[in-house]
Tab-separated table of C-alpha atoms and ligand atoms in Angstrom:
chain	number	residue	atom	x	y	z
A	1	MET	CA	-87.365	39.122	-2.879
A	2	PRO	CA	-85.838	36.099	-1.020
A	3	GLU	CA	-82.455	36.537	0.645
A	4	PRO	CA	-79.606	35.285	-1.557
A	5	PRO	CA	-78.510	31.805	-0.465
A	6	PHE	CA	-75.465	31.217	1.661
A	7	GLN	CA	-74.921	27.801	0.155
A	8	LEU	CA	-75.452	26.651	-3.397
A	9	VAL	CA	-77.712	23.640	-3.136
A	10	ASP	CA	-79.646	22.449	-6.181
A	11	GLY	CA	-83.044	20.800	-6.424
A	12	PHE	CA	-81.429	17.379	-5.866
A	13	GLY	CA	-79.757	18.411	-2.649
A	14	ARG	CA	-76.266	18.626	-4.162
A	15	LEU	CA	-74.009	21.200	-2.500
A	16	HIS	CA	-71.922	23.181	-5.009
A	17	ASP	CA	-68.557	24.352	-3.675
A	18	SER	CA	-66.382	24.095	-6.773
A	19	LEU	CA	-66.083	26.760	-9.486
A	20	ARG	CA	-64.241	26.195	-12.750
A	21	ILE	CA	-63.065	29.411	-14.361
A	22	SER	CA	-62.189	29.453	-18.053
A	23	VAL	CA	-59.800	32.373	-18.551
A	24	THR	CA	-59.614	32.047	-22.362
A	25	ASP	CA	-61.016	29.969	-25.217
A	26	ARG	CA	-57.715	30.248	-27.112
A	27	CYS	CA	-55.234	27.406	-27.319
A	28	ASN	CA	-51.733	26.894	-28.678
A	29	ILE	CA	-52.318	23.322	-29.869
A	30	ARG	CA	-55.112	21.733	-31.943
A	31	CYS	CA	-56.177	18.391	-30.501
A	32	SER	CA	-58.026	16.526	-33.239
A	33	TYR	CA	-60.794	15.414	-30.859
A	34	CYS	CA	-61.347	18.957	-29.601
A	35	MET	CA	-61.120	21.538	-32.365
A	36	PRO	CA	-60.535	21.843	-36.090
A	37	GLU	CA	-57.034	22.573	-37.333
A	38	LYS	CA	-57.994	25.806	-39.047
A	39	ASP	CA	-60.593	28.578	-39.007
A	40	VAL	CA	-61.340	28.334	-35.297
A	41	HIS	CA	-63.370	31.317	-34.056
A	42	PHE	CA	-62.095	32.722	-30.783
A	43	PHE	CA	-63.712	35.447	-28.675
A	44	ASP	CA	-62.578	39.015	-29.229
A	45	ARG	CA	-60.527	40.356	-26.296
A	46	SER	CA	-63.332	42.772	-25.381
A	47	GLU	CA	-65.703	39.831	-24.907
A	48	VAL	CA	-63.411	38.107	-22.384
A	49	LEU	CA	-63.692	38.802	-18.648
A	50	SER	CA	-60.901	40.901	-17.192
A	51	PHE	CA	-58.914	39.685	-14.179
A	52	GLU	CA	-60.843	42.152	-12.023
A	53	GLU	CA	-64.176	40.769	-13.241
A	54	ILE	CA	-63.031	37.176	-12.678
A	55	GLU	CA	-61.793	38.065	-9.189
A	56	ARG	CA	-65.100	39.795	-8.354
A	57	PHE	CA	-67.157	36.851	-9.559
A	58	ALA	CA	-64.924	34.397	-7.679
A	59	ARG	CA	-65.290	36.461	-4.507
A	60	ILE	CA	-69.077	36.389	-4.911
A	61	ALA	CA	-68.981	32.623	-5.470
A	62	VAL	CA	-66.818	32.164	-2.365
A	63	SER	CA	-69.387	34.132	-0.353
A	64	LEU	CA	-71.861	31.469	-1.510
A	65	GLY	CA	-69.787	28.613	-0.096
A	66	VAL	CA	-67.480	27.884	-3.038
A	67	ASN	CA	-64.001	26.975	-1.741
A	68	LYS	CA	-62.432	25.195	-4.722
A	69	LEU	CA	-61.342	27.130	-7.797
A	70	ARG	CA	-59.886	25.609	-10.968
A	71	LEU	CA	-58.467	27.681	-13.823
A	72	THR	CA	-59.003	26.257	-17.289
A	73	GLY	CA	-59.089	27.384	-20.929
A	74	GLY	CA	-58.767	26.724	-23.955
A	75	GLU	CA	-55.209	26.825	-22.661
A	76	PRO	CA	-54.966	29.138	-19.608
A	77	LEU	CA	-51.216	29.752	-19.941
A	78	VAL	CA	-51.724	31.633	-23.213
A	79	ARG	CA	-53.532	34.330	-21.183
A	80	LYS	CA	-51.018	37.097	-20.570
A	81	ASP	CA	-49.898	37.777	-16.949
A	82	LEU	CA	-51.868	34.807	-15.566
A	83	PRO	CA	-49.816	34.810	-12.309
A	84	VAL	CA	-51.461	38.171	-11.526
A	85	LEU	CA	-54.888	36.520	-11.518
A	86	VAL	CA	-53.548	33.516	-9.591
A	87	SER	CA	-52.297	35.761	-6.783
A	88	LYS	CA	-55.660	37.612	-6.654
A	89	LEU	CA	-57.561	34.314	-6.341
A	90	ALA	CA	-55.061	32.755	-3.923
A	91	ALA	CA	-55.585	35.785	-1.659
A	92	LEU	CA	-59.356	35.341	-1.501
A	93	GLU	CA	-60.388	34.353	2.028
A	94	GLY	CA	-62.323	31.097	1.943
A	95	VAL	CA	-60.463	29.537	-1.002
A	96	LYS	CA	-59.143	26.189	0.206
A	97	ASP	CA	-58.058	24.772	-3.121
A	98	LEU	CA	-56.706	26.557	-6.210
A	99	ALA	CA	-55.790	24.396	-9.192
A	100	LEU	CA	-55.076	24.766	-12.898
A	101	THR	CA	-55.431	22.536	-15.939
A	102	THR	CA	-52.883	23.119	-18.713
A	103	ASN	CA	-51.535	21.393	-21.816
A	104	GLY	CA	-48.061	22.077	-20.433
A	105	VAL	CA	-46.544	23.579	-23.577
A	106	LEU	CA	-45.790	26.926	-21.814
A	107	LEU	CA	-45.353	25.459	-18.334
A	108	ALA	CA	-41.550	25.336	-18.222
A	109	GLU	CA	-41.416	29.122	-18.687
A	110	GLN	CA	-44.267	29.917	-16.294
A	111	ALA	CA	-44.037	27.294	-13.524
A	112	ARG	CA	-41.982	29.392	-11.119
A	113	ALA	CA	-44.119	32.531	-11.475
A	114	LEU	CA	-47.338	30.520	-11.025
A	115	TYR	CA	-45.946	28.770	-7.967
A	116	ASP	CA	-44.759	32.068	-6.432
A	117	ALA	CA	-48.236	33.518	-7.081
A	118	GLY	CA	-49.755	30.803	-4.886
A	119	LEU	CA	-50.735	27.998	-7.247
A	120	ARG	CA	-50.023	24.507	-5.926
A	121	ARG	CA	-52.116	21.969	-7.856
A	122	LEU	CA	-51.716	21.180	-11.532
A	123	ASN	CA	-53.405	18.881	-14.008
A	124	ILE	CA	-51.357	18.566	-17.181
A	125	HIS	CA	-53.057	17.284	-20.298
A	126	LEU	CA	-50.878	14.678	-22.050
A	127	ASP	CA	-52.221	11.739	-24.089
A	128	THR	CA	-48.993	10.175	-25.298
A	129	LEU	CA	-45.205	10.041	-24.760
A	130	ASP	CA	-44.675	9.235	-28.437
A	131	ARG	CA	-43.508	12.244	-30.447
A	132	GLN	CA	-45.170	11.146	-33.693
A	133	ARG	CA	-48.512	10.370	-32.056
A	134	PHE	CA	-48.354	13.661	-30.111
A	135	LEU	CA	-47.941	15.425	-33.447
A	136	GLU	CA	-50.813	13.395	-34.934
A	137	ILE	CA	-53.160	14.206	-32.024
A	138	THR	CA	-52.258	17.859	-31.391
A	139	ARG	CA	-51.024	18.887	-34.830
A	140	ARG	CA	-48.062	20.492	-33.052
A	141	ASP	CA	-44.539	19.138	-32.447
A	142	GLU	CA	-44.410	20.224	-28.783
A	143	LEU	CA	-44.034	17.021	-26.742
A	144	HIS	CA	-40.541	18.021	-25.599
A	145	ARG	CA	-41.876	21.289	-24.158
A	146	VAL	CA	-44.651	19.481	-22.246
A	147	LEU	CA	-42.094	17.081	-20.740
A	148	ALA	CA	-39.875	20.040	-19.815
A	149	GLY	CA	-42.939	21.665	-18.233
A	150	ILE	CA	-43.604	18.600	-16.103
A	151	ASP	CA	-39.995	18.575	-14.907
A	152	ALA	CA	-40.167	22.305	-14.120
A	153	ALA	CA	-43.387	21.830	-12.142
A	154	LEU	CA	-41.845	18.975	-10.149
A	155	ALA	CA	-38.760	21.097	-9.491
A	156	CYS	CA	-40.924	23.985	-8.214
A	157	GLY	CA	-42.665	21.700	-5.727
A	158	PHE	CA	-46.171	21.659	-7.194
A	159	GLY	CA	-48.242	18.894	-5.717
A	160	PRO	CA	-50.241	16.909	-6.375
A	161	ILE	CA	-49.528	16.935	-10.091
A	162	LYS	CA	-51.847	14.842	-12.212
A	163	ILE	CA	-51.676	14.042	-15.896
A	164	ASN	CA	-54.997	14.098	-17.765
A	165	ALA	CA	-54.960	11.666	-20.683
A	166	VAL	CA	-57.955	11.662	-23.016
A	167	ALA	CA	-58.614	8.040	-23.943
A	168	VAL	CA	-59.796	7.973	-27.553
A	169	LYS	CA	-60.219	4.422	-28.832
A	170	GLY	CA	-58.161	3.559	-31.881
A	171	LEU	CA	-55.710	6.360	-31.055
A	172	VAL	CA	-54.052	5.976	-27.660
A	173	GLU	CA	-54.104	2.268	-26.742
A	174	PRO	CA	-50.281	2.037	-27.160
A	175	ASP	CA	-49.893	4.899	-24.647
A	176	ILE	CA	-51.998	3.634	-21.741
A	177	VAL	CA	-49.303	1.514	-20.061
A	178	PRO	CA	-46.271	3.741	-20.872
A	179	LEU	CA	-48.094	6.754	-19.347
A	180	ALA	CA	-48.829	4.814	-16.155
A	181	ARG	CA	-45.161	3.789	-15.946
A	182	PHE	CA	-44.155	7.439	-16.483
A	183	GLY	CA	-46.412	8.442	-13.587
A	184	ARG	CA	-45.158	5.697	-11.284
A	185	GLU	CA	-41.566	6.808	-11.853
A	186	ARG	CA	-42.400	10.435	-10.955
A	187	GLY	CA	-45.086	10.104	-8.297
A	188	ILE	CA	-47.639	11.590	-10.697
A	189	GLU	CA	-51.183	10.217	-10.945
A	190	ILE	CA	-52.362	9.527	-14.473
A	191	ARG	CA	-56.021	10.399	-14.980
A	192	TYR	CA	-57.587	8.631	-17.932
A	193	ILE	CA	-60.527	10.664	-19.222
A	194	GLU	CA	-63.215	8.980	-21.301
A	195	PHE	CA	-63.756	10.792	-24.609
A	196	MET	CA	-66.845	12.994	-24.240
A	197	PRO	CA	-69.207	14.395	-26.900
A	198	LEU	CA	-67.918	17.956	-26.607
A	199	ASP	CA	-65.714	18.341	-29.664
A	200	ALA	CA	-66.262	21.220	-32.069
A	201	GLN	CA	-66.571	19.004	-35.155
A	202	GLY	CA	-69.098	16.487	-33.760
A	203	LEU	CA	-66.683	13.577	-34.317
A	204	TRP	CA	-67.657	11.819	-31.104
A	205	ASP	CA	-69.276	8.414	-31.210
A	206	ARG	CA	-69.586	5.752	-28.560
A	207	GLY	CA	-67.320	3.428	-30.512
A	208	ARG	CA	-64.435	5.841	-29.984
A	209	VAL	CA	-64.709	5.771	-26.185
A	210	LEU	CA	-62.016	3.681	-24.509
A	211	VAL	CA	-63.861	2.969	-21.280
A	212	ALA	CA	-62.348	2.828	-17.793
A	213	ALA	CA	-62.913	-0.926	-17.424
A	214	GLU	CA	-60.932	-1.575	-20.627
A	215	ILE	CA	-58.066	0.644	-19.486
A	216	LEU	CA	-58.026	-1.058	-16.086
A	217	ARG	CA	-57.646	-4.435	-17.819
A	218	MET	CA	-54.774	-3.110	-19.941
A	219	LEU	CA	-52.980	-1.726	-16.858
A	220	SER	CA	-53.411	-4.898	-14.814
A	221	GLU	CA	-52.002	-6.973	-17.699
A	222	GLY	CA	-49.273	-4.456	-18.599
A	223	ILE	CA	-48.080	-3.483	-15.119
A	224	GLY	CA	-49.869	-5.383	-12.350
A	225	PRO	CA	-52.967	-5.619	-10.206
A	226	LEU	CA	-54.760	-2.476	-9.040
A	227	GLU	CA	-57.048	-1.943	-6.091
A	228	VAL	CA	-59.728	0.659	-5.475
A	229	VAL	CA	-58.591	3.493	-3.191
A	230	PRO	CA	-60.842	3.282	-0.116
A	231	ASP	CA	-63.009	6.201	1.051
A	232	PRO	CA	-62.291	8.589	-1.776
A	233	ASP	CA	-64.036	12.001	-1.681
A	234	PRO	CA	-67.511	11.010	-2.975
A	235	ARG	CA	-67.900	14.312	-4.782
A	236	ALA	CA	-64.569	14.187	-6.586
A	237	PRO	CA	-65.195	13.198	-10.218
A	238	ALA	CA	-62.423	10.568	-10.453
A	239	LEU	CA	-62.487	6.864	-9.649
A	240	GLU	CA	-59.197	6.289	-7.857
A	241	TYR	CA	-57.084	3.140	-8.006
A	242	ARG	CA	-53.630	2.279	-6.663
A	243	PHE	CA	-51.213	-0.388	-7.812
A	244	ALA	CA	-51.102	-3.328	-5.437
A	245	ASP	CA	-47.306	-3.133	-5.381
A	246	GLY	CA	-47.629	0.245	-3.646
A	247	ILE	CA	-46.070	2.277	-6.455
A	248	GLY	CA	-48.431	4.984	-7.588
A	249	GLY	CA	-51.987	5.061	-8.750
A	250	VAL	CA	-54.314	6.079	-11.530
A	251	GLY	CA	-57.682	7.791	-11.768
A	252	PHE	CA	-60.586	7.608	-14.182
A	253	ILE	CA	-62.987	10.333	-15.271
A	254	ALA	CA	-65.569	7.869	-16.576
A	255	SER	CA	-68.271	10.345	-17.644
A	256	VAL	CA	-69.668	7.964	-20.267
A	257	SER	CA	-69.420	4.483	-18.725
A	258	ARG	CA	-69.836	5.472	-15.044
A	259	PRO	CA	-71.378	8.971	-14.843
A	260	PHE	CA	-70.871	10.770	-11.508
A	261	CYS	CA	-73.509	13.468	-11.832
A	262	LEU	CA	-75.329	12.408	-8.645
A	263	ASN	CA	-72.441	13.825	-6.642
A	264	CYS	CA	-71.709	16.848	-8.817
A	265	ASN	CA	-70.492	19.912	-6.910
A	266	ARG	CA	-69.327	22.016	-9.869
A	267	ILE	CA	-70.396	25.138	-11.684
A	268	ARG	CA	-68.489	26.873	-14.469
A	269	ILE	CA	-67.949	30.354	-15.784
A	270	THR	CA	-66.793	30.699	-19.366
A	271	SER	CA	-64.162	33.192	-20.485
A	272	ASP	CA	-66.910	35.339	-22.054
A	273	GLY	CA	-68.808	35.451	-18.741
A	274	MET	CA	-71.518	32.784	-19.123
A	275	LEU	CA	-72.464	30.779	-16.042
A	276	ARG	CA	-73.069	27.078	-16.705
A	277	TYR	CA	-74.435	24.631	-14.116
A	278	CYS	CA	-73.105	21.691	-16.119
A	279	LEU	CA	-70.408	20.929	-18.680
A	280	PHE	CA	-73.175	19.603	-20.972
A	281	ALA	CA	-75.777	22.268	-20.171
A	282	LEU	CA	-77.883	23.365	-23.140
A	283	GLU	CA	-78.521	26.731	-21.496
A	284	GLU	CA	-76.256	29.292	-19.845
A	285	THR	CA	-76.692	32.562	-18.003
A	286	ASP	CA	-75.046	35.858	-18.855
A	287	VAL	CA	-73.121	37.153	-15.849
A	288	LYS	CA	-70.844	39.485	-17.843
A	289	SER	CA	-73.575	42.036	-18.549
A	290	LEU	CA	-74.302	42.199	-14.811
A	291	LEU	CA	-70.617	42.531	-13.934
A	292	ARG	CA	-70.272	45.339	-16.478
A	293	GLY	CA	-73.785	46.763	-16.079
A	294	GLY	CA	-73.618	48.067	-12.499
A	295	ALA	CA	-75.347	45.147	-10.802
A	296	SER	CA	-74.666	44.759	-7.093
A	297	ASP	CA	-72.923	41.748	-5.592
A	298	GLU	CA	-76.274	40.822	-4.022
A	299	GLU	CA	-77.970	40.724	-7.423
A	300	ILE	CA	-75.245	38.467	-8.788
A	301	ARG	CA	-75.396	36.206	-5.721
A	302	ARG	CA	-79.109	35.854	-6.221
A	303	LEU	CA	-78.633	35.013	-9.894
A	304	VAL	CA	-76.027	32.336	-9.113
A	305	GLY	CA	-78.414	30.842	-6.579
A	306	GLN	CA	-81.193	30.713	-9.168
A	307	VAL	CA	-78.941	29.058	-11.742
A	308	VAL	CA	-77.874	26.324	-9.326
A	309	SER	CA	-81.368	25.679	-8.022
A	310	ALA	CA	-82.469	25.138	-11.649
A	311	LYS	CA	-79.687	22.619	-12.346
A	312	TRP	CA	-80.642	19.373	-14.084
A	313	LEU	CA	-79.801	15.935	-12.702
A	314	GLY	CA	-76.958	15.422	-15.152
A	315	HIS	CA	-75.814	14.779	-18.683
A	316	GLU	CA	-77.923	12.449	-20.806
A	317	ILE	CA	-75.126	10.922	-22.897
A	318	ASN	CA	-76.490	7.425	-22.272
A	319	THR	CA	-80.047	8.274	-23.250
A	320	ALA	CA	-81.776	8.772	-26.589
A	321	LYS	CA	-82.505	12.333	-25.473
A	322	PHE	CA	-78.848	13.387	-25.507
A	323	VAL	CA	-78.114	16.644	-27.310
A	324	ALA	CA	-74.531	17.881	-27.452
A	325	PRO	CA	-74.164	21.403	-26.035
A	326	PRO	CA	-73.883	24.132	-28.691
A	327	ARG	CA	-70.623	25.305	-27.151
A	328	PRO	CA	-67.519	23.094	-27.659
A	329	MET	CA	-65.221	22.035	-24.840
A	330	TYR	CA	-62.453	24.534	-25.639
A	331	SER	CA	-64.808	27.434	-25.002
A	332	ILE	CA	-66.294	25.904	-21.811
A	333	GLY	CA	-63.158	24.712	-20.066
A	334	GLY	CA	-62.485	21.281	-18.504
R	401	SF4	S1	-71.948	16.162	-16.568
R	401	SF4	FE1	-72.722	17.988	-15.565
R	401	SF4	S2	-73.878	17.287	-13.802
R	401	SF4	FE2	-72.644	15.595	-14.534
R	401	SF4	S3	-70.796	15.684	-13.293
R	401	SF4	FE3	-70.367	16.823	-15.174
R	401	SF4	S4	-70.894	18.933	-14.719
R	401	SF4	FE4	-71.805	17.658	-13.121
């Protein structure tokens, strides 16, 4: 039996050093492009990995060269005592970057505890600054709490803070420029994310994707010229731009119009313990039964190596072959 790898390199030579950990599939809002308003099935608590299991898997991943960890959901802040997990992961030797993606609704209450536990980087999901449109998109009247969460995070000293804005055409055009202004005033980068075919109801269609190029045009007309940020990290998913006037910048996760799979460095573990080599993967590997079934760390390392070496080139959204993954975004994690 070959020695488990010490680096996670796939068949295309891509080095994987980033692990996204979904700590729950539950969420406290209901974004219309993500999940239905009612009758959403969530995993039973017994199906969800414990903090100890997540920590063990993260430690194994770090021993395989992973040094970036991102906590996601559903909405991670609905998971009770999350700062306990944050401090476990922050203490892992070899972790260089620990980040979290949240919808911000519970952030004002939890920012201090998360910061004290060792978290420093935050991505906050916010598509609009308009109360009515927030209500229309999320089916919850919680914009004020998200804004309070952003202020609390700034006050704690989190940095960098980025705002993730999902750009659904026909829904958020009025918000593109106001969000960028909001970010410029606070030193927060706005990340515009192209709408991806990962929603639970199968509502996605190409006509509803507000592409990066279109958003760039709106920002240049609405605020001013932008320039590409030189020498960005080639494996980071975002296209980075800065305003020519020197005040702030924006990023684009252009999965549909400018896929970045050739530089992918990410693997994911779902809250119910399934290892996925890609957000759009049609297959996944059960790690939970090994974690709970007495498998050794070596066996799990070997399995992770096998999963990565079998990774496909990337999503096929722009091909006739594309098949949406059977698992929706909220149960995979961003
Ligand atoms: S779609 Fe899959 S392969 Fe492409 S960048 Fe995302 S996770 Fe990586």
